[in-house]
């Protein structure tokens, strides 16, 4: 069953496809074209090399062309850009990047894994010196060289997505003063506004200057300084700028070849990763995928999906008919001291889709410890779950905390993948010993709380349901102990410690709107149950208590 | 709907039931009897207080009787042992432990969560001074007092289960020389023999004396020393002994009351946790549960199930008809530098059930890194998956490693809980960034390897398929680079580095039985593919390569 297979792109998707193809068949001829000089490198590690967290440049090069060709008998051609595809005659045209020379190569099957590139919108001055993007090994080399030669004191990172924030952390680690400027009103678009506050607070605590809601309108480079003018008119000056405002698929080649594309320039594939041409497969950042939760179409640039698609693509080239079932967008990033992770759809997306809380979806925000509180070094995390009003569908989850965040997002991502409900979250039997979790894991707790919400056993207020500045028609009932109030007092609140509540119910009015507060949300939930069972009609619990309140106010 | 509910046992199951009961109804009368002086304490934290890892004794007392009564309005009666149940008249008889006084209390609904107690078989001298068990707060106090007053130099822990090993680690942390003596030929019964080696090696590396396959036949205490005679006749001398050889359910009370029991003394309940008497529920260590994987009956003493059953039990007392769907036995323990975790059924249990590898089940053992290898501090873990021959059912998994073990067992436990197959493991979309995982998570890899095994793309040898001592009829093909052989050489092996394999195939015989070796199992898998595709008929890969080999030989 020997075939001639040509692969365009030699990193995550391309190299994974090549490796699996070879394992499936020794006899096929596999040619892999890469326009850069490096294949199979760790894109995701690049930011950490800038901060010297990953010290050895070589460790970023997972495989070299020589090793790849020896190990997998793949004809690896670096510095070779595929400049056109002739799908009728099953040929590609290649340009040798270093000499400009071109030549043709035929194929039986073509695989396109050309990835994506950083967005560079036509902003005035965007190509000025001192402005970088970080996407490839040479990009990294250039940034590192600039830092070591020019000794910049400060940097502005444009864009607060996960790559922007990783870069910010690593420039900070390299000793620069860092500003992050983001056009939206929050960093980390995959999480909702209130969850992003936790990340932002930690950045600020680490001395990052954070500018939100203010995009770039122009750049100017002069005397080794870049002046950035923001939409508001505000100007910033920096020794260097890293642009990280999003990606666009490298789809032009496919488009020119007449393959079916979506409106944003990504290749359309069927569930077998086949393009509109039956001899051409495509995968990775350059394709449009099915978004797993709502079954819409999406472009999601992540390494996990690209690598897994590589295996499926290779299998299908050898006749497997294996489906790629869509991308959930499970992701995680380390941002200074916190880990932020999410899977599935967030609340703001549901709202954009026209959905209404209470009717179409519900949310739960809780605070939980990374492991048993009595075992050393337990830290708090805040978890948000977005689910359907009947609890049968989990739309998504977001978690921010210092430890154990990746584990909890993975168990929820697994539950979502297998079609599990919030009732399944309750029942998950997760591993418990004091150093690792609690007898009821935070994910179980999300299930319990979600169920309580559905069954009207508790109602959580929205994080911004109170205005601490003014005394309004809400009774804020703080049921913490007096000693706890010294650390943080909620303005205009009434304090009745939980242990006294049953005896002091007469101090409260059954018809008032009451928001109950504690440190975590657990005691206030117990207080709310007591109030509700005693005929109080309008009781809500402030989600995740002062742990959350102090972060969002 | 006010009821009088009596709960026997005030710790994990009992206290959880009480708390949820109160949240469901303010008006019920709830009385909780506890024969000890402490309720709601962290059993699981006790070993760590001995090692001073958990410094404050108070932090083990999650709730005090006073707090419990104030917070939940529960009538908590400590030092009160329930000595009989009169189910016809719905009454219990209580003995005040301190005074011997007895009295009766009636109930509408009774909840039994009397837990289990450490096994103390009738071995000669088992009640001698210097011999302890660790189960309760007073047990802990006694052990700590003994250590501080007598300054013992060495200790023998009898039993290598997870509590025994936690105790061993903590006695070691407290400065004692520790011996663990176990009657079986391995520690940590929930994992298979070969996986237990990894734990044992780490214990030995931490200077624990390990005696396997040799149970206790008698104790003798003299002049402040305990002499332990083992079945083999070997004797050990120790300043103190901790017995940790298993548990038995505290079921006598229920048995005497005429409730249906299993042969081993555990209470039989239906799926709603109701006993054979319709006014009596039971939960926790004292009941028999359905084992989730094979649907047999089992007794599984774990806090996660007990706590979750408490919530279900309370719901059902208020008419919820909520099912407890069985226990998987997901568990984890920290043993010195390693984490050992498992979920579901292990291979030896399947063999005991009469199942045969290849026909009824398959296994995969792989080595994977805790996170991307190029990011600092990645460590190796060994994962074992046991699954049905068609891949549709996952029987169980076992993992040993230094980091990220709990996360992976949880994603597999979740997959099992939701009825997922090995094909689902392949597709799980888990969170990836270099500090947390790899683009293909170890759990995805288990899925890939399991699929390859099913599809005959690879055959893993058993860990003990080779005998390094003698040259036998197997060709051991080591495909590592020459430099790697210096660290560890496999006796009687042939070395052909992977990159040269295709050119040197003629040095090997196509009909020989070949076991391929590398460090991890990935390169040897690639080598095996090349061999198989070139007509070699009997090629297996040594699972998890030298990473595993060096641990089991
Ligand atoms: C700095 C950074 C950090 C990241 N961190 C993470 C992370 O933590 N987690 C995560 O999941 N994802 C992360 N990603 C995203 C992840 O790396 C990508 O999703 C993944 O690499 C996509 O794989 P791909 O094969 O589609 O594209 P790529 O891996 O980018 O490979 C595409 C290759 O095709 C080549 N190419 C393009 N056009 C041609 C042509 N015409 N001819 C020849 N060659 C061509 C390109 O030069 C490129 O090398 C990160 C990306 C970057 C840049
Ligand atoms: C040292 C140790 C470490 C552990 N570590 C872990 C771990 O890491 N992970 C894990 O999942 N599990 C662990 N466990 C197991 C876990 O603690 C138990 O599974 C769990 O506590 C069982 O809950 P239960 O309510 O059934 O019993 P318990 O929590 O033991 O409560 C039973 C209570 O009932 C009382 N009682 C019994 N009979 C009577 C009577 N007649 N009248 C009045 N009171 C009575 C007892 O005094 C006892 O306090 C550990 C246990 C121990 C002892
Ligand atoms: C280096 C590269 C070419 C390797 O591709 P690969 O061989 O498919 O991937 P791995 O080396 O991880 O090995 C996975 C294979 O080994 C198998 N495997 C893994 N562990 C194994 C073990 N212990 N025993 C046996 N087989 C094992 C898997 O089943 C899989 O094989 P399959 O796909 O045929 O089922 C590719 O991963 C790559 O280019 N990576 C860098 C680029 C990148 O991904 N960047 C983005 C992230 S930073
Ligand atoms: C202390 C103890 C009585 C508390 O029981 P509990 O109130 O059921 O448990 P928790 O304090 O963990 O709280 C869980 C409840 O709070 C809710 N909750 C948790 N986090 C919440 C949040 N942030 N906001 C609102 N509600 C929250 C849960 O939904 C759950 O309520 P529900 O069961 O009514 O749905 C019991 O856990 C106990 O005795 N523990 C120690 C003994 C033990 O377990 N030992 C073995 C392990 S070491």
mmCIF file of C-alpha atoms in Angstrom, chain A residues 230-375:
data_model
loop_
_atom_site.group_PDB
_atom_site.id
_atom_site.type_symbol
_atom_site.label_atom_id
_atom_site.label_comp_id
_atom_site.label_asym_id
_atom_site.label_seq_id
_atom_site.Cartn_x
_atom_site.Cartn_y
_atom_site.Cartn_z
ATOM 1 C CA UNK A 230 -3.546 53.927 22.599
ATOM 2 C CA UNK A 231 -7.087 54.416 21.375
ATOM 3 C CA UNK A 232 -7.778 56.719 24.321
ATOM 4 C CA UNK A 233 -4.922 58.988 23.288
ATOM 5 C CA UNK A 234 -2.770 57.827 26.161
ATOM 6 C CA UNK A 235 0.831 57.185 25.183
ATOM 7 C CA UNK A 236 3.329 54.688 26.520
ATOM 8 C CA UNK A 237 7.022 54.531 25.906
ATOM 9 C CA UNK A 238 8.921 51.287 25.888
ATOM 10 C CA UNK A 239 12.306 49.859 25.029
ATOM 11 C CA UNK A 240 10.580 46.971 23.350
ATOM 12 C CA UNK A 241 7.102 45.851 22.361
ATOM 13 C CA UNK A 242 5.714 42.350 21.972
ATOM 14 C CA UNK A 243 2.606 42.103 19.857
ATOM 15 C CA UNK A 244 0.320 39.282 20.877
ATOM 16 C CA UNK A 245 -3.129 40.171 19.724
ATOM 17 C CA UNK A 246 -4.293 36.956 18.177
ATOM 18 C CA UNK A 247 -3.623 34.639 15.296
ATOM 19 C CA UNK A 248 -4.780 34.112 11.756
ATOM 20 C CA UNK A 249 -4.637 30.771 9.973
ATOM 21 C CA UNK A 250 -1.972 30.319 7.294
ATOM 22 C CA UNK A 251 -4.629 29.483 4.730
ATOM 23 C CA UNK A 252 -3.682 31.545 1.697
ATOM 24 C CA UNK A 253 -1.942 28.623 0.003
ATOM 25 C CA UNK A 254 -5.041 26.451 0.372
ATOM 26 C CA UNK A 255 -7.295 29.277 -0.723
ATOM 27 C CA UNK A 256 -5.222 29.902 -3.862
ATOM 28 C CA UNK A 257 -5.495 26.205 -4.627
ATOM 29 C CA UNK A 258 -9.267 26.511 -4.596
ATOM 30 C CA UNK A 259 -9.947 24.515 -1.453
ATOM 31 C CA UNK A 260 -13.082 25.362 0.475
ATOM 32 C CA UNK A 261 -12.304 27.977 3.126
ATOM 33 C CA UNK A 262 -14.337 29.695 5.805
ATOM 34 C CA UNK A 263 -14.779 33.456 5.861
ATOM 35 C CA UNK A 264 -11.890 33.993 8.201
ATOM 36 C CA UNK A 265 -9.407 32.169 6.003
ATOM 37 C CA UNK A 266 -9.365 28.753 7.633
ATOM 38 C CA UNK A 267 -9.627 25.524 5.693
ATOM 39 C CA UNK A 268 -12.945 23.699 5.888
ATOM 40 C CA UNK A 269 -12.567 19.960 6.517
ATOM 41 C CA UNK A 270 -15.026 17.139 7.068
ATOM 42 C CA UNK A 271 -15.032 15.086 10.231
ATOM 43 C CA UNK A 272 -12.297 12.899 8.806
ATOM 44 C CA UNK A 273 -10.086 15.986 8.387
ATOM 45 C CA UNK A 274 -10.404 15.793 4.628
ATOM 46 C CA UNK A 275 -10.623 19.079 2.707
ATOM 47 C CA UNK A 276 -12.936 19.705 -0.238
ATOM 48 C CA UNK A 277 -10.350 17.832 -2.342
ATOM 49 C CA UNK A 278 -10.366 14.135 -1.650
ATOM 50 C CA UNK A 279 -6.586 13.811 -1.860
ATOM 51 C CA UNK A 280 -5.894 16.602 0.571
ATOM 52 C CA UNK A 281 -6.136 16.530 4.361
ATOM 53 C CA UNK A 282 -5.654 19.495 6.645
ATOM 54 C CA UNK A 283 -5.256 19.873 10.400
ATOM 55 C CA UNK A 284 -4.061 22.073 13.212
ATOM 56 C CA UNK A 285 -4.360 25.841 13.526
ATOM 57 C CA UNK A 286 -5.160 26.261 9.825
ATOM 58 C CA UNK A 287 -8.500 24.434 9.933
ATOM 59 C CA UNK A 288 -11.951 25.230 11.160
ATOM 60 C CA UNK A 289 -13.187 22.668 13.683
ATOM 61 C CA UNK A 290 -16.467 21.810 15.265
ATOM 62 C CA UNK A 291 -16.725 23.431 18.656
ATOM 63 C CA UNK A 292 -17.586 20.536 20.953
ATOM 64 C CA UNK A 293 -20.158 22.177 23.213
ATOM 65 C CA UNK A 294 -22.510 24.068 20.948
ATOM 66 C CA UNK A 295 -21.508 22.333 17.717
ATOM 67 C CA UNK A 296 -20.736 25.624 16.016
ATOM 68 C CA UNK A 297 -17.718 26.142 13.807
ATOM 69 C CA UNK A 298 -14.606 27.573 15.395
ATOM 70 C CA UNK A 299 -10.897 28.134 14.999
ATOM 71 C CA UNK A 300 -8.991 27.021 18.064
ATOM 72 C CA UNK A 301 -5.209 27.231 18.002
ATOM 73 C CA UNK A 302 -4.018 24.663 20.513
ATOM 74 C CA UNK A 303 -1.291 22.045 20.462
ATOM 75 C CA UNK A 304 -3.318 19.193 21.964
ATOM 76 C CA UNK A 305 -5.885 19.166 19.169
ATOM 77 C CA UNK A 306 -3.185 19.612 16.493
ATOM 78 C CA UNK A 307 -1.192 16.649 17.774
ATOM 79 C CA UNK A 308 -4.226 14.425 18.105
ATOM 80 C CA UNK A 309 -5.487 15.406 14.689
ATOM 81 C CA UNK A 310 -2.097 14.371 13.281
ATOM 82 C CA UNK A 311 -2.678 10.833 14.453
ATOM 83 C CA UNK A 312 -6.235 10.737 13.118
ATOM 84 C CA UNK A 313 -5.176 12.220 9.820
ATOM 85 C CA UNK A 314 -2.468 9.579 9.369
ATOM 86 C CA UNK A 315 -4.914 6.824 10.284
ATOM 87 C CA UNK A 316 -7.428 8.097 7.741
ATOM 88 C CA UNK A 317 -4.838 8.315 4.998
ATOM 89 C CA UNK A 318 -4.538 4.587 5.608
ATOM 90 C CA UNK A 319 -8.262 4.082 5.434
ATOM 91 C CA UNK A 320 -9.315 4.228 9.057
ATOM 92 C CA UNK A 321 -12.352 6.519 8.813
ATOM 93 C CA UNK A 322 -11.659 7.891 12.248
ATOM 94 C CA UNK A 323 -13.666 10.946 13.217
ATOM 95 C CA UNK A 324 -12.289 14.042 14.854
ATOM 96 C CA UNK A 325 -15.083 14.872 17.242
ATOM 97 C CA UNK A 326 -14.448 18.543 17.794
ATOM 98 C CA UNK A 327 -12.518 20.830 20.092
ATOM 99 C CA UNK A 328 -13.608 21.925 23.571
ATOM 100 C CA UNK A 329 -10.897 24.501 23.933
ATOM 101 C CA UNK A 330 -9.548 23.094 27.186
ATOM 102 C CA UNK A 331 -6.612 25.308 28.078
ATOM 103 C CA UNK A 332 -4.421 26.286 30.975
ATOM 104 C CA UNK A 333 -1.793 28.919 31.599
ATOM 105 C CA UNK A 334 0.536 29.778 34.398
ATOM 106 C CA UNK A 335 0.433 33.509 35.051
ATOM 107 C CA UNK A 336 2.850 34.420 37.823
ATOM 108 C CA UNK A 337 1.577 32.728 40.992
ATOM 109 C CA UNK A 338 -1.749 31.583 39.626
ATOM 110 C CA UNK A 339 -2.936 28.970 37.231
ATOM 111 C CA UNK A 340 -5.906 29.879 35.086
ATOM 112 C CA UNK A 341 -7.718 27.167 33.185
ATOM 113 C CA UNK A 342 -10.935 26.720 31.296
ATOM 114 C CA UNK A 343 -12.853 24.232 29.230
ATOM 115 C CA UNK A 344 -15.930 24.574 27.076
ATOM 116 C CA UNK A 345 -17.993 27.703 26.717
ATOM 117 C CA UNK A 346 -17.990 30.640 29.105
ATOM 118 C CA UNK A 347 -20.971 32.666 30.237
ATOM 119 C CA UNK A 348 -20.326 35.702 28.068
ATOM 120 C CA UNK A 349 -20.415 33.517 24.958
ATOM 121 C CA UNK A 350 -23.791 32.078 25.987
ATOM 122 C CA UNK A 351 -25.070 35.616 26.489
ATOM 123 C CA UNK A 352 -23.769 36.580 23.052
ATOM 124 C CA UNK A 353 -25.624 33.573 21.672
ATOM 125 C CA UNK A 354 -28.792 35.086 23.119
ATOM 126 C CA UNK A 355 -29.128 32.842 26.142
ATOM 127 C CA UNK A 356 -30.505 34.053 29.459
ATOM 128 C CA UNK A 357 -29.369 33.053 32.919
ATOM 129 C CA UNK A 358 -32.025 31.204 34.862
ATOM 130 C CA UNK A 359 -33.832 30.135 31.725
ATOM 131 C CA UNK A 360 -31.205 28.744 29.401
ATOM 132 C CA UNK A 361 -28.309 28.336 31.718
ATOM 133 C CA UNK A 362 -27.160 28.648 35.319
ATOM 134 C CA UNK A 363 -23.819 29.394 36.910
ATOM 135 C CA UNK A 364 -22.125 28.417 40.137
ATOM 136 C CA UNK A 365 -19.052 30.100 41.551
ATOM 137 C CA UNK A 366 -17.453 28.484 44.563
ATOM 138 C CA UNK A 367 -14.274 28.673 46.576
ATOM 139 C CA UNK A 368 -12.500 25.464 47.524
ATOM 140 C CA UNK A 369 -9.157 24.384 48.854
ATOM 141 C CA UNK A 370 -6.581 22.660 46.669
ATOM 142 C CA UNK A 371 -6.368 19.860 49.244
ATOM 143 C CA UNK A 372 -7.459 19.142 52.815
ATOM 144 C CA UNK A 373 -7.206 22.348 54.788
ATOM 145 C CA UNK A 374 -5.472 20.673 57.715
ATOM 146 C CA UNK A 375 -2.592 19.444 55.555
#
